[in-house]
């Protein structure tokens, strides 16, 4: 199954969150067609990332803070971008931001 380009998924997520009265912004742009998506859930001060699960479906998984590191979400995504410049970083400030992300970027 073909996947939608990343820039379309990110645009849809921004629009949905902003239309619902929240605030969404791209902190870093990655590859328009196939970049990964890291979502900063501002209200919860945590990160989730779109990954492919064992069945080949998109899923959101927790990201960052491995082993009780004292690294902030911003420090984590900035470090990740050094290793992966194709990564998109999207910040959401809305109640239940993970649900918005899952419904929008995990579409298969």
mmCIF file of N, CA, C and O in Angstrom:
data_model
loop_
_atom_site.group_PDB
_atom_site.id
_atom_site.type_symbol
_atom_site.label_atom_id
_atom_site.label_comp_id
_atom_site.label_asym_id
_atom_site.label_seq_id
_atom_site.Cartn_x
_atom_site.Cartn_y
_atom_site.Cartn_z
ATOM 1 N N UNK A 1 0.835 -1.170 0.000
ATOM 2 C CA UNK A 1 0.000 0.000 0.000
ATOM 3 C C UNK A 1 0.891 1.247 0.000
ATOM 4 O O UNK A 1 1.819 1.356 0.780
ATOM 5 N N UNK A 2 0.578 2.173 -0.876
ATOM 6 C CA UNK A 2 1.334 3.420 -0.956
ATOM 7 C C UNK A 2 0.983 4.323 0.225
ATOM 8 O O UNK A 2 -0.164 4.358 0.673
ATOM 9 N N UNK A 3 1.977 5.033 0.710
ATOM 10 C CA UNK A 3 1.756 5.954 1.827
ATOM 11 C C UNK A 3 1.625 7.370 1.296
ATOM 12 O O UNK A 3 2.256 7.727 0.310
ATOM 13 N N UNK A 4 0.831 8.159 1.980
ATOM 14 C CA UNK A 4 0.720 9.577 1.632
ATOM 15 C C UNK A 4 2.039 10.270 1.961
ATOM 16 O O UNK A 4 2.708 9.908 2.936
ATOM 17 N N UNK A 5 2.395 11.293 1.194
ATOM 18 C CA UNK A 5 3.616 12.046 1.510
ATOM 19 C C UNK A 5 3.512 12.687 2.902
ATOM 20 O O UNK A 5 2.439 13.128 3.326
ATOM 21 N N UNK A 6 4.627 12.738 3.564
ATOM 22 C CA UNK A 6 4.665 13.270 4.928
ATOM 23 C C UNK A 6 4.137 14.694 5.005
ATOM 24 O O UNK A 6 3.405 15.039 5.939
ATOM 25 N N UNK A 7 4.472 15.527 4.041
ATOM 26 C CA UNK A 7 4.040 16.929 4.121
ATOM 27 C C UNK A 7 2.516 17.043 4.105
ATOM 28 O O UNK A 7 1.954 17.941 4.741
ATOM 29 N N UNK A 8 1.819 16.135 3.422
ATOM 30 C CA UNK A 8 0.353 16.165 3.427
ATOM 31 C C UNK A 8 -0.201 15.763 4.788
ATOM 32 O O UNK A 8 -1.168 16.366 5.281
ATOM 33 N N UNK A 9 0.392 14.755 5.406
ATOM 34 C CA UNK A 9 -0.054 14.332 6.732
ATOM 35 C C UNK A 9 0.167 15.429 7.768
ATOM 36 O O UNK A 9 -0.703 15.696 8.602
ATOM 37 N N UNK A 10 1.324 16.064 7.705
ATOM 38 C CA UNK A 10 1.624 17.144 8.650
ATOM 39 C C UNK A 10 0.664 18.315 8.433
ATOM 40 O O UNK A 10 0.124 18.873 9.399
ATOM 41 N N UNK A 11 0.408 18.679 7.196
ATOM 42 C CA UNK A 11 -0.531 19.774 6.903
ATOM 43 C C UNK A 11 -1.922 19.463 7.437
ATOM 44 O O UNK A 11 -2.586 20.336 8.008
ATOM 45 N N UNK A 12 -2.371 18.219 7.252
ATOM 46 C CA UNK A 12 -3.689 17.824 7.758
ATOM 47 C C UNK A 12 -3.738 17.899 9.276
ATOM 48 O O UNK A 12 -4.733 18.361 9.856
ATOM 49 N N UNK A 13 -2.669 17.466 9.940
ATOM 50 C CA UNK A 13 -2.615 17.525 11.398
ATOM 51 C C UNK A 13 -2.661 18.969 11.890
ATOM 52 O O UNK A 13 -3.409 19.295 12.819
ATOM 53 N N UNK A 14 -1.895 19.843 11.275
ATOM 54 C CA UNK A 14 -1.910 21.257 11.662
ATOM 55 C C UNK A 14 -3.305 21.842 11.519
ATOM 56 O O UNK A 14 -3.810 22.528 12.420
ATOM 57 N N UNK A 15 -3.948 21.572 10.395
ATOM 58 C CA UNK A 15 -5.277 22.123 10.145
ATOM 59 C C UNK A 15 -6.299 21.599 11.155
ATOM 60 O O UNK A 15 -7.090 22.364 11.699
ATOM 61 N N UNK A 16 -6.278 20.284 11.405
ATOM 62 C CA UNK A 16 -7.252 19.700 12.346
ATOM 63 C C UNK A 16 -7.107 20.298 13.740
ATOM 64 O O UNK A 16 -8.093 20.636 14.388
ATOM 65 N N UNK A 17 -5.878 20.399 14.225
ATOM 66 C CA UNK A 17 -5.650 20.928 15.576
ATOM 67 C C UNK A 17 -6.042 22.402 15.644
ATOM 68 O O UNK A 17 -6.742 22.831 16.561
ATOM 69 N N UNK A 18 -5.617 23.184 14.670
ATOM 70 C CA UNK A 18 -5.949 24.610 14.679
ATOM 71 C C UNK A 18 -7.449 24.832 14.521
ATOM 72 O O UNK A 18 -8.017 25.703 15.180
ATOM 73 N N UNK A 19 -8.123 24.040 13.681
ATOM 74 C CA UNK A 19 -9.577 24.166 13.514
ATOM 75 C C UNK A 19 -10.334 23.798 14.788
ATOM 76 O O UNK A 19 -11.434 24.283 15.015
ATOM 77 N N UNK A 20 -9.740 22.933 15.616
ATOM 78 C CA UNK A 20 -10.375 22.520 16.865
ATOM 79 C C UNK A 20 -10.074 23.479 18.017
ATOM 80 O O UNK A 20 -10.446 23.222 19.153
ATOM 81 N N UNK A 21 -9.394 24.589 17.725
ATOM 82 C CA UNK A 21 -9.110 25.588 18.749
ATOM 83 C C UNK A 21 -7.782 25.413 19.454
ATOM 84 O O UNK A 21 -7.480 26.146 20.398
ATOM 85 N N UNK A 22 -7.001 24.459 19.013
ATOM 86 C CA UNK A 22 -5.675 24.255 19.585
ATOM 87 C C UNK A 22 -4.632 25.025 18.801
ATOM 88 O O UNK A 22 -4.949 25.848 17.942
ATOM 89 N N UNK A 23 -3.396 24.743 19.103
ATOM 90 C CA UNK A 23 -2.277 25.386 18.422
ATOM 91 C C UNK A 23 -1.318 24.301 17.971
ATOM 92 O O UNK A 23 -0.916 23.450 18.762
ATOM 93 N N UNK A 24 -0.985 24.325 16.684
ATOM 94 C CA UNK A 24 -0.040 23.356 16.125
ATOM 95 C C UNK A 24 0.962 24.104 15.264
ATOM 96 O O UNK A 24 0.596 25.020 14.523
ATOM 97 N N UNK A 25 2.220 23.703 15.376
ATOM 98 C CA UNK A 25 3.279 24.368 14.622
ATOM 99 C C UNK A 25 4.358 23.353 14.252
ATOM 100 O O UNK A 25 4.605 22.410 14.993
ATOM 101 N N UNK A 26 4.961 23.562 13.103
ATOM 102 C CA UNK A 26 6.088 22.737 12.683
ATOM 103 C C UNK A 26 7.345 23.348 13.287
ATOM 104 O O UNK A 26 7.677 24.498 13.006
ATOM 105 N N UNK A 27 8.046 22.582 14.117
ATOM 106 C CA UNK A 27 9.303 23.047 14.708
ATOM 107 C C UNK A 27 10.474 22.788 13.772
ATOM 108 O O UNK A 27 11.456 23.509 13.793
ATOM 109 N N UNK A 28 10.367 21.717 12.958
ATOM 110 C CA UNK A 28 11.425 21.392 12.001
ATOM 111 C C UNK A 28 10.798 20.635 10.833
ATOM 112 O O UNK A 28 9.996 19.731 11.037
ATOM 113 N N UNK A 29 11.171 21.029 9.618
ATOM 114 C CA UNK A 29 10.686 20.357 8.410
ATOM 115 C C UNK A 29 11.687 19.297 7.989
ATOM 116 O O UNK A 29 12.889 19.525 7.978
ATOM 117 N N UNK A 30 11.139 18.151 7.611
ATOM 118 C CA UNK A 30 11.968 17.062 7.138
ATOM 119 C C UNK A 30 11.725 16.813 5.667
ATOM 120 O O UNK A 30 11.261 17.692 4.943
ATOM 121 N N UNK A 31 12.006 15.609 5.225
ATOM 122 C CA UNK A 31 11.776 15.229 3.843
ATOM 123 C C UNK A 31 10.283 15.278 3.541
ATOM 124 O O UNK A 31 9.480 14.694 4.261
ATOM 125 N N UNK A 32 9.913 15.974 2.477
ATOM 126 C CA UNK A 32 8.501 16.193 2.146
ATOM 127 C C UNK A 32 7.760 14.906 1.832
ATOM 128 O O UNK A 32 6.559 14.799 2.108
ATOM 129 N N UNK A 33 8.439 13.938 1.270
ATOM 130 C CA UNK A 33 7.752 12.727 0.839
ATOM 131 C C UNK A 33 7.815 11.583 1.843
ATOM 132 O O UNK A 33 6.829 10.884 2.041
ATOM 133 N N UNK A 34 8.948 11.399 2.481
ATOM 134 C CA UNK A 34 9.101 10.190 3.295
ATOM 135 C C UNK A 34 9.744 10.417 4.660
ATOM 136 O O UNK A 34 10.229 9.467 5.270
ATOM 137 N N UNK A 35 9.736 11.629 5.147
ATOM 138 C CA UNK A 35 10.336 11.896 6.452
ATOM 139 C C UNK A 35 9.524 11.310 7.589
ATOM 140 O O UNK A 35 8.316 11.126 7.491
ATOM 141 N N UNK A 36 10.203 10.996 8.683
ATOM 142 C CA UNK A 36 9.528 10.537 9.890
ATOM 143 C C UNK A 36 8.816 11.704 10.565
ATOM 144 O O UNK A 36 9.072 12.868 10.259
ATOM 145 N N UNK A 37 7.897 11.381 11.484
ATOM 146 C CA UNK A 37 7.149 12.430 12.189
ATOM 147 C C UNK A 37 7.279 12.209 13.693
ATOM 148 O O UNK A 37 6.900 11.166 14.215
ATOM 149 N N UNK A 38 7.813 13.213 14.371
ATOM 150 C CA UNK A 38 7.935 13.234 15.819
ATOM 151 C C UNK A 38 6.987 14.326 16.314
ATOM 152 O O UNK A 38 7.046 15.463 15.838
ATOM 153 N N UNK A 39 6.095 13.975 17.240
ATOM 154 C CA UNK A 39 5.083 14.917 17.728
ATOM 155 C C UNK A 39 5.373 15.262 19.177
ATOM 156 O O UNK A 39 5.477 14.379 20.033
ATOM 157 N N UNK A 40 5.506 16.555 19.444
ATOM 158 C CA UNK A 40 5.704 17.064 20.799
ATOM 159 C C UNK A 40 4.329 17.437 21.345
ATOM 160 O O UNK A 40 3.669 18.337 20.813
ATOM 161 N N UNK A 41 3.892 16.721 22.362
ATOM 162 C CA UNK A 41 2.615 17.000 23.020
ATOM 163 C C UNK A 41 2.891 18.000 24.136
ATOM 164 O O UNK A 41 3.312 17.627 25.232
ATOM 165 N N UNK A 42 2.704 19.276 23.825
ATOM 166 C CA UNK A 42 3.101 20.365 24.727
ATOM 167 C C UNK A 42 2.436 20.276 26.107
ATOM 168 O O UNK A 42 3.087 20.480 27.120
ATOM 169 N N UNK A 43 1.144 19.986 26.143
ATOM 170 C CA UNK A 43 0.433 19.975 27.423
ATOM 171 C C UNK A 43 0.889 18.840 28.335
ATOM 172 O O UNK A 43 0.747 18.925 29.548
ATOM 173 N N UNK A 44 1.390 17.786 27.739
ATOM 174 C CA UNK A 44 1.825 16.628 28.513
ATOM 175 C C UNK A 44 3.344 16.566 28.647
ATOM 176 O O UNK A 44 3.866 15.687 29.318
ATOM 177 N N UNK A 45 4.040 17.466 27.959
ATOM 178 C CA UNK A 45 5.501 17.524 27.981
ATOM 179 C C UNK A 45 6.122 16.170 27.647
ATOM 180 O O UNK A 45 6.992 15.664 28.356
ATOM 181 N N UNK A 46 5.616 15.573 26.546
ATOM 182 C CA UNK A 46 6.159 14.298 26.105
ATOM 183 C C UNK A 46 6.109 14.201 24.589
ATOM 184 O O UNK A 46 5.474 15.006 23.925
ATOM 185 N N UNK A 47 6.808 13.203 24.076
ATOM 186 C CA UNK A 47 6.941 13.002 22.640
ATOM 187 C C UNK A 47 6.383 11.655 22.227
ATOM 188 O O UNK A 47 6.503 10.667 22.962
ATOM 189 N N UNK A 48 5.777 11.621 21.032
ATOM 190 C CA UNK A 48 5.385 10.366 20.398
ATOM 191 C C UNK A 48 5.886 10.419 18.960
ATOM 192 O O UNK A 48 6.072 11.496 18.386
ATOM 193 N N UNK A 49 6.099 9.236 18.398
ATOM 194 C CA UNK A 49 6.637 9.169 17.048
ATOM 195 C C UNK A 49 5.851 8.165 16.222
ATOM 196 O O UNK A 49 5.453 7.113 16.725
ATOM 197 N N UNK A 50 5.633 8.499 14.956
ATOM 198 C CA UNK A 50 4.966 7.560 14.059
ATOM 199 C C UNK A 50 5.976 6.499 13.633
ATOM 200 O O UNK A 50 7.055 6.799 13.132
ATOM 201 N N UNK A 51 5.601 5.253 13.853
ATOM 202 C CA UNK A 51 6.440 4.112 13.480
ATOM 203 C C UNK A 51 5.554 3.103 12.752
ATOM 204 O O UNK A 51 4.335 3.192 12.807
ATOM 205 N N UNK A 52 6.188 2.134 12.140
ATOM 206 C CA UNK A 52 5.456 1.044 11.508
ATOM 207 C C UNK A 52 5.516 -0.150 12.453
ATOM 208 O O UNK A 52 6.598 -0.568 12.872
ATOM 209 N N UNK A 53 4.334 -0.705 12.796
ATOM 210 C CA UNK A 53 4.312 -1.832 13.727
ATOM 211 C C UNK A 53 4.626 -3.141 13.008
ATOM 212 O O UNK A 53 4.863 -3.170 11.797
ATOM 213 N N UNK A 54 4.619 -4.214 13.733
ATOM 214 C CA UNK A 54 5.010 -5.515 13.192
ATOM 215 C C UNK A 54 4.097 -5.979 12.060
ATOM 216 O O UNK A 54 4.502 -6.750 11.193
ATOM 217 N N UNK A 55 2.852 -5.492 12.045
ATOM 218 C CA UNK A 55 1.904 -5.857 10.995
ATOM 219 C C UNK A 55 1.962 -4.918 9.799
ATOM 220 O O UNK A 55 1.162 -5.044 8.873
ATOM 221 N N UNK A 56 2.871 -3.949 9.838
ATOM 222 C CA UNK A 56 3.003 -3.007 8.732
ATOM 223 C C UNK A 56 2.084 -1.812 8.807
ATOM 224 O O UNK A 56 1.956 -1.059 7.839
ATOM 225 N N UNK A 57 1.430 -1.611 9.943
ATOM 226 C CA UNK A 57 0.531 -0.483 10.131
ATOM 227 C C UNK A 57 1.236 0.651 10.871
ATOM 228 O O UNK A 57 2.125 0.401 11.688
ATOM 229 N N UNK A 58 0.800 1.874 10.605
ATOM 230 C CA UNK A 58 1.334 3.021 11.338
ATOM 231 C C UNK A 58 0.832 2.980 12.781
ATOM 232 O O UNK A 58 -0.312 2.618 13.039
ATOM 233 N N UNK A 59 1.703 3.376 13.707
ATOM 234 C CA UNK A 59 1.351 3.446 15.121
ATOM 235 C C UNK A 59 2.138 4.582 15.759
ATOM 236 O O UNK A 59 3.209 4.948 15.282
ATOM 237 N N UNK A 60 1.585 5.137 16.833
ATOM 238 C CA UNK A 60 2.310 6.134 17.618
ATOM 239 C C UNK A 60 2.948 5.433 18.802
ATOM 240 O O UNK A 60 2.294 4.675 19.510
ATOM 241 N N UNK A 61 4.231 5.699 18.997
ATOM 242 C CA UNK A 61 4.954 5.096 20.114
ATOM 243 C C UNK A 61 5.646 6.209 20.907
ATOM 244 O O UNK A 61 6.006 7.243 20.350
ATOM 245 N N UNK A 62 5.821 6.005 22.208
ATOM 246 C CA UNK A 62 6.538 6.996 23.009
ATOM 247 C C UNK A 62 7.963 7.178 22.488
ATOM 248 O O UNK A 62 8.590 6.233 22.026
ATOM 249 N N UNK A 63 8.461 8.401 22.584
ATOM 250 C CA UNK A 63 9.819 8.705 22.120
ATOM 251 C C UNK A 63 10.543 9.514 23.180
ATOM 252 O O UNK A 63 9.923 10.245 23.944
ATOM 253 N N UNK A 64 11.862 9.381 23.199
ATOM 254 C CA UNK A 64 12.686 10.174 24.108
ATOM 255 C C UNK A 64 12.712 9.642 25.522
ATOM 256 O O UNK A 64 12.119 8.613 25.836
ATOM 257 N N UNK A 65 13.424 10.335 26.364
ATOM 258 C CA UNK A 65 13.507 10.066 27.801
ATOM 259 C C UNK A 65 13.916 8.640 28.123
ATOM 260 O O UNK A 65 13.411 8.029 29.037
ATOM 261 N N UNK A 66 14.811 8.072 27.381
ATOM 262 C CA UNK A 66 15.251 6.703 27.632
ATOM 263 C C UNK A 66 16.038 6.621 28.939
ATOM 264 O O UNK A 66 16.956 7.393 29.166
ATOM 265 N N UNK A 67 15.651 5.680 29.773
ATOM 266 C CA UNK A 67 16.407 5.411 30.995
ATOM 267 C C UNK A 67 16.438 6.548 31.991
ATOM 268 O O UNK A 67 17.424 6.715 32.691
ATOM 269 N N UNK A 68 15.380 7.345 32.065
ATOM 270 C CA UNK A 68 15.323 8.410 33.052
ATOM 271 C C UNK A 68 16.272 9.564 32.769
ATOM 272 O O UNK A 68 16.718 10.244 33.674
ATOM 273 N N UNK A 69 16.602 9.764 31.512
ATOM 274 C CA UNK A 69 17.502 10.865 31.148
ATOM 275 C C UNK A 69 16.885 12.198 31.544
ATOM 276 O O UNK A 69 15.679 12.362 31.552
ATOM 277 N N UNK A 70 17.729 13.143 31.862
ATOM 278 C CA UNK A 70 17.243 14.459 32.274
ATOM 279 C C UNK A 70 17.075 15.392 31.079
ATOM 280 O O UNK A 70 16.977 16.595 31.236
ATOM 281 N N UNK A 71 17.037 14.823 29.905
ATOM 282 C CA UNK A 71 16.931 15.588 28.671
ATOM 283 C C UNK A 71 15.498 16.095 28.480
ATOM 284 O O UNK A 71 14.541 15.356 28.656
ATOM 285 N N UNK A 72 15.360 17.353 28.112
ATOM 286 C CA UNK A 72 14.034 17.917 27.844
ATOM 287 C C UNK A 72 13.550 17.450 26.473
ATOM 288 O O UNK A 72 14.362 17.016 25.642
ATOM 289 N N UNK A 73 12.252 17.549 26.200
ATOM 290 C CA UNK A 73 11.759 17.196 24.866
ATOM 291 C C UNK A 73 12.449 17.991 23.758
ATOM 292 O O UNK A 73 12.781 17.438 22.705
ATOM 293 N N UNK A 74 12.695 19.282 23.990
ATOM 294 C CA UNK A 74 13.372 20.091 22.975
ATOM 295 C C UNK A 74 14.795 19.618 22.728
ATOM 296 O O UNK A 74 15.252 19.552 21.592
ATOM 297 N N UNK A 75 15.517 19.281 23.797
ATOM 298 C CA UNK A 75 16.881 18.768 23.633
ATOM 299 C C UNK A 75 16.876 17.448 22.872
ATOM 300 O O UNK A 75 17.726 17.211 22.013
ATOM 301 N N UNK A 76 15.883 16.607 23.171
ATOM 302 C CA UNK A 76 15.797 15.315 22.502
ATOM 303 C C UNK A 76 15.572 15.484 20.999
ATOM 304 O O UNK A 76 16.289 14.902 20.200
ATOM 305 N N UNK A 77 14.561 16.288 20.609
ATOM 306 C CA UNK A 77 14.288 16.368 19.176
ATOM 307 C C UNK A 77 15.409 17.083 18.433
ATOM 308 O O UNK A 77 15.706 16.756 17.288
ATOM 309 N N UNK A 78 16.059 18.038 19.069
ATOM 310 C CA UNK A 78 17.180 18.710 18.407
ATOM 311 C C UNK A 78 18.347 17.742 18.195
ATOM 312 O O UNK A 78 19.001 17.762 17.143
ATOM 313 N N UNK A 79 18.577 16.870 19.156
ATOM 314 C CA UNK A 79 19.629 15.858 19.006
ATOM 315 C C UNK A 79 19.241 14.861 17.908
ATOM 316 O O UNK A 79 20.068 14.486 17.080
ATOM 317 N N UNK A 80 17.990 14.473 17.884
ATOM 318 C CA UNK A 80 17.522 13.545 16.846
ATOM 319 C C UNK A 80 17.668 14.137 15.448
ATOM 320 O O UNK A 80 18.014 13.456 14.498
ATOM 321 N N UNK A 81 17.399 15.423 15.293
ATOM 322 C CA UNK A 81 17.490 16.078 13.982
ATOM 323 C C UNK A 81 18.923 16.103 13.462
ATOM 324 O O UNK A 81 19.127 16.091 12.254
ATOM 325 N N UNK A 82 19.897 16.137 14.353
ATOM 326 C CA UNK A 82 21.291 16.094 13.922
ATOM 327 C C UNK A 82 21.562 14.770 13.207
ATOM 328 O O UNK A 82 22.211 14.734 12.165
ATOM 329 N N UNK A 83 21.020 13.675 13.753
ATOM 330 C CA UNK A 83 21.215 12.351 13.161
ATOM 331 C C UNK A 83 20.261 12.070 12.006
ATOM 332 O O UNK A 83 20.558 11.245 11.147
ATOM 333 N N UNK A 84 19.091 12.701 12.007
ATOM 334 C CA UNK A 84 18.064 12.432 11.004
ATOM 335 C C UNK A 84 17.466 13.748 10.503
ATOM 336 O O UNK A 84 16.408 14.170 10.958
ATOM 337 N N UNK A 85 18.108 14.398 9.538
ATOM 338 C CA UNK A 85 17.593 15.681 9.046
ATOM 339 C C UNK A 85 16.291 15.556 8.266
ATOM 340 O O UNK A 85 15.649 16.563 7.979
ATOM 341 N N UNK A 86 15.859 14.330 7.942
ATOM 342 C CA UNK A 86 14.586 14.122 7.246
ATOM 343 C C UNK A 86 13.396 14.118 8.201
ATOM 344 O O UNK A 86 12.244 14.083 7.772
ATOM 345 N N UNK A 87 13.650 14.151 9.501
ATOM 346 C CA UNK A 87 12.612 14.070 10.526
ATOM 347 C C UNK A 87 11.819 15.366 10.632
ATOM 348 O O UNK A 87 12.386 16.450 10.709
ATOM 349 N N UNK A 88 10.499 15.236 10.639
ATOM 350 C CA UNK A 88 9.605 16.364 10.913
ATOM 351 C C UNK A 88 9.354 16.405 12.410
ATOM 352 O O UNK A 88 9.175 15.360 13.047
ATOM 353 N N UNK A 89 9.300 17.604 12.978
ATOM 354 C CA UNK A 89 8.955 17.778 14.387
ATOM 355 C C UNK A 89 7.767 18.733 14.439
ATOM 356 O O UNK A 89 7.838 19.862 13.953
ATOM 357 N N UNK A 90 6.661 18.236 15.005
ATOM 358 C CA UNK A 90 5.420 18.999 15.072
ATOM 359 C C UNK A 90 5.027 19.137 16.534
ATOM 360 O O UNK A 90 4.968 18.139 17.261
ATOM 361 N N UNK A 91 4.759 20.353 16.972
ATOM 362 C CA UNK A 91 4.330 20.605 18.348
ATOM 363 C C UNK A 91 2.831 20.852 18.363
ATOM 364 O O UNK A 91 2.316 21.634 17.554
ATOM 365 N N UNK A 92 2.133 20.184 19.288
ATOM 366 C CA UNK A 92 0.689 20.339 19.438
ATOM 367 C C UNK A 92 0.371 20.847 20.834
ATOM 368 O O UNK A 92 0.878 20.307 21.814
ATOM 369 N N UNK A 93 -0.467 21.861 20.909
ATOM 370 C CA UNK A 93 -0.960 22.358 22.185
ATOM 371 C C UNK A 93 -2.478 22.287 22.134
ATOM 372 O O UNK A 93 -3.152 23.233 21.694
ATOM 373 N N UNK A 94 -2.999 21.129 22.524
ATOM 374 C CA UNK A 94 -4.438 20.882 22.526
ATOM 375 C C UNK A 94 -4.702 19.705 23.461
ATOM 376 O O UNK A 94 -3.846 18.821 23.605
ATOM 377 N N UNK A 95 -5.854 19.701 24.102
ATOM 378 C CA UNK A 95 -6.216 18.560 24.936
ATOM 379 C C UNK A 95 -6.328 17.322 24.050
ATOM 380 O O UNK A 95 -6.837 17.387 22.935
ATOM 381 N N UNK A 96 -5.836 16.208 24.537
ATOM 382 C CA UNK A 96 -5.878 14.938 23.815
ATOM 383 C C UNK A 96 -5.137 15.004 22.484
ATOM 384 O O UNK A 96 -5.584 14.484 21.467
ATOM 385 N N UNK A 97 -3.979 15.646 22.502
ATOM 386 C CA UNK A 97 -3.179 15.805 21.293
ATOM 387 C C UNK A 97 -2.760 14.493 20.667
ATOM 388 O O UNK A 97 -2.675 14.379 19.437
ATOM 389 N N UNK A 98 -2.528 13.470 21.494
ATOM 390 C CA UNK A 98 -2.131 12.176 20.936
ATOM 391 C C UNK A 98 -3.244 11.589 20.067
ATOM 392 O O UNK A 98 -2.983 10.990 19.036
ATOM 393 N N UNK A 99 -4.492 11.784 20.470
ATOM 394 C CA UNK A 99 -5.616 11.295 19.664
ATOM 395 C C UNK A 99 -5.646 12.000 18.315
ATOM 396 O O UNK A 99 -5.819 11.365 17.282
ATOM 397 N N UNK A 100 -5.465 13.323 18.305
ATOM 398 C CA UNK A 100 -5.439 14.068 17.044
ATOM 399 C C UNK A 100 -4.334 13.543 16.136
ATOM 400 O O UNK A 100 -4.538 13.336 14.944
ATOM 401 N N UNK A 101 -3.165 13.320 16.710
ATOM 402 C CA UNK A 101 -2.043 12.823 15.925
ATOM 403 C C UNK A 101 -2.339 11.437 15.358
ATOM 404 O O UNK A 101 -2.131 11.170 14.175
ATOM 405 N N UNK A 102 -2.838 10.530 16.214
ATOM 406 C CA UNK A 102 -3.107 9.165 15.776
ATOM 407 C C UNK A 102 -4.161 9.132 14.670
ATOM 408 O O UNK A 102 -4.007 8.424 13.679
ATOM 409 N N UNK A 103 -5.218 9.898 14.832
ATOM 410 C CA UNK A 103 -6.294 9.909 13.838
ATOM 411 C C UNK A 103 -5.858 10.499 12.512
ATOM 412 O O UNK A 103 -6.430 10.198 11.480
ATOM 413 N N UNK A 104 -4.839 11.331 12.528
ATOM 414 C CA UNK A 104 -4.424 12.038 11.318
ATOM 415 C C UNK A 104 -3.232 11.385 10.627
ATOM 416 O O UNK A 104 -3.232 11.241 9.406
ATOM 417 N N UNK A 105 -2.222 11.005 11.380
ATOM 418 C CA UNK A 105 -1.001 10.515 10.722
ATOM 419 C C UNK A 105 -0.866 9.006 10.720
ATOM 420 O O UNK A 105 0.016 8.466 10.074
ATOM 421 N N UNK A 106 -1.732 8.307 11.436
ATOM 422 C CA UNK A 106 -1.731 6.835 11.437
ATOM 423 C C UNK A 106 -2.994 6.363 10.722
ATOM 424 O O UNK A 106 -3.954 5.926 11.361
ATOM 425 N N UNK A 107 -2.984 6.477 9.421
ATOM 426 C CA UNK A 107 -4.229 6.301 8.677
ATOM 427 C C UNK A 107 -4.420 4.940 8.036
ATOM 428 O O UNK A 107 -5.428 4.701 7.398
ATOM 429 N N UNK A 108 -3.477 4.026 8.164
ATOM 430 C CA UNK A 108 -3.708 2.731 7.514
ATOM 431 C C UNK A 108 -4.041 1.657 8.516
ATOM 432 O O UNK A 108 -3.901 1.734 9.662
#
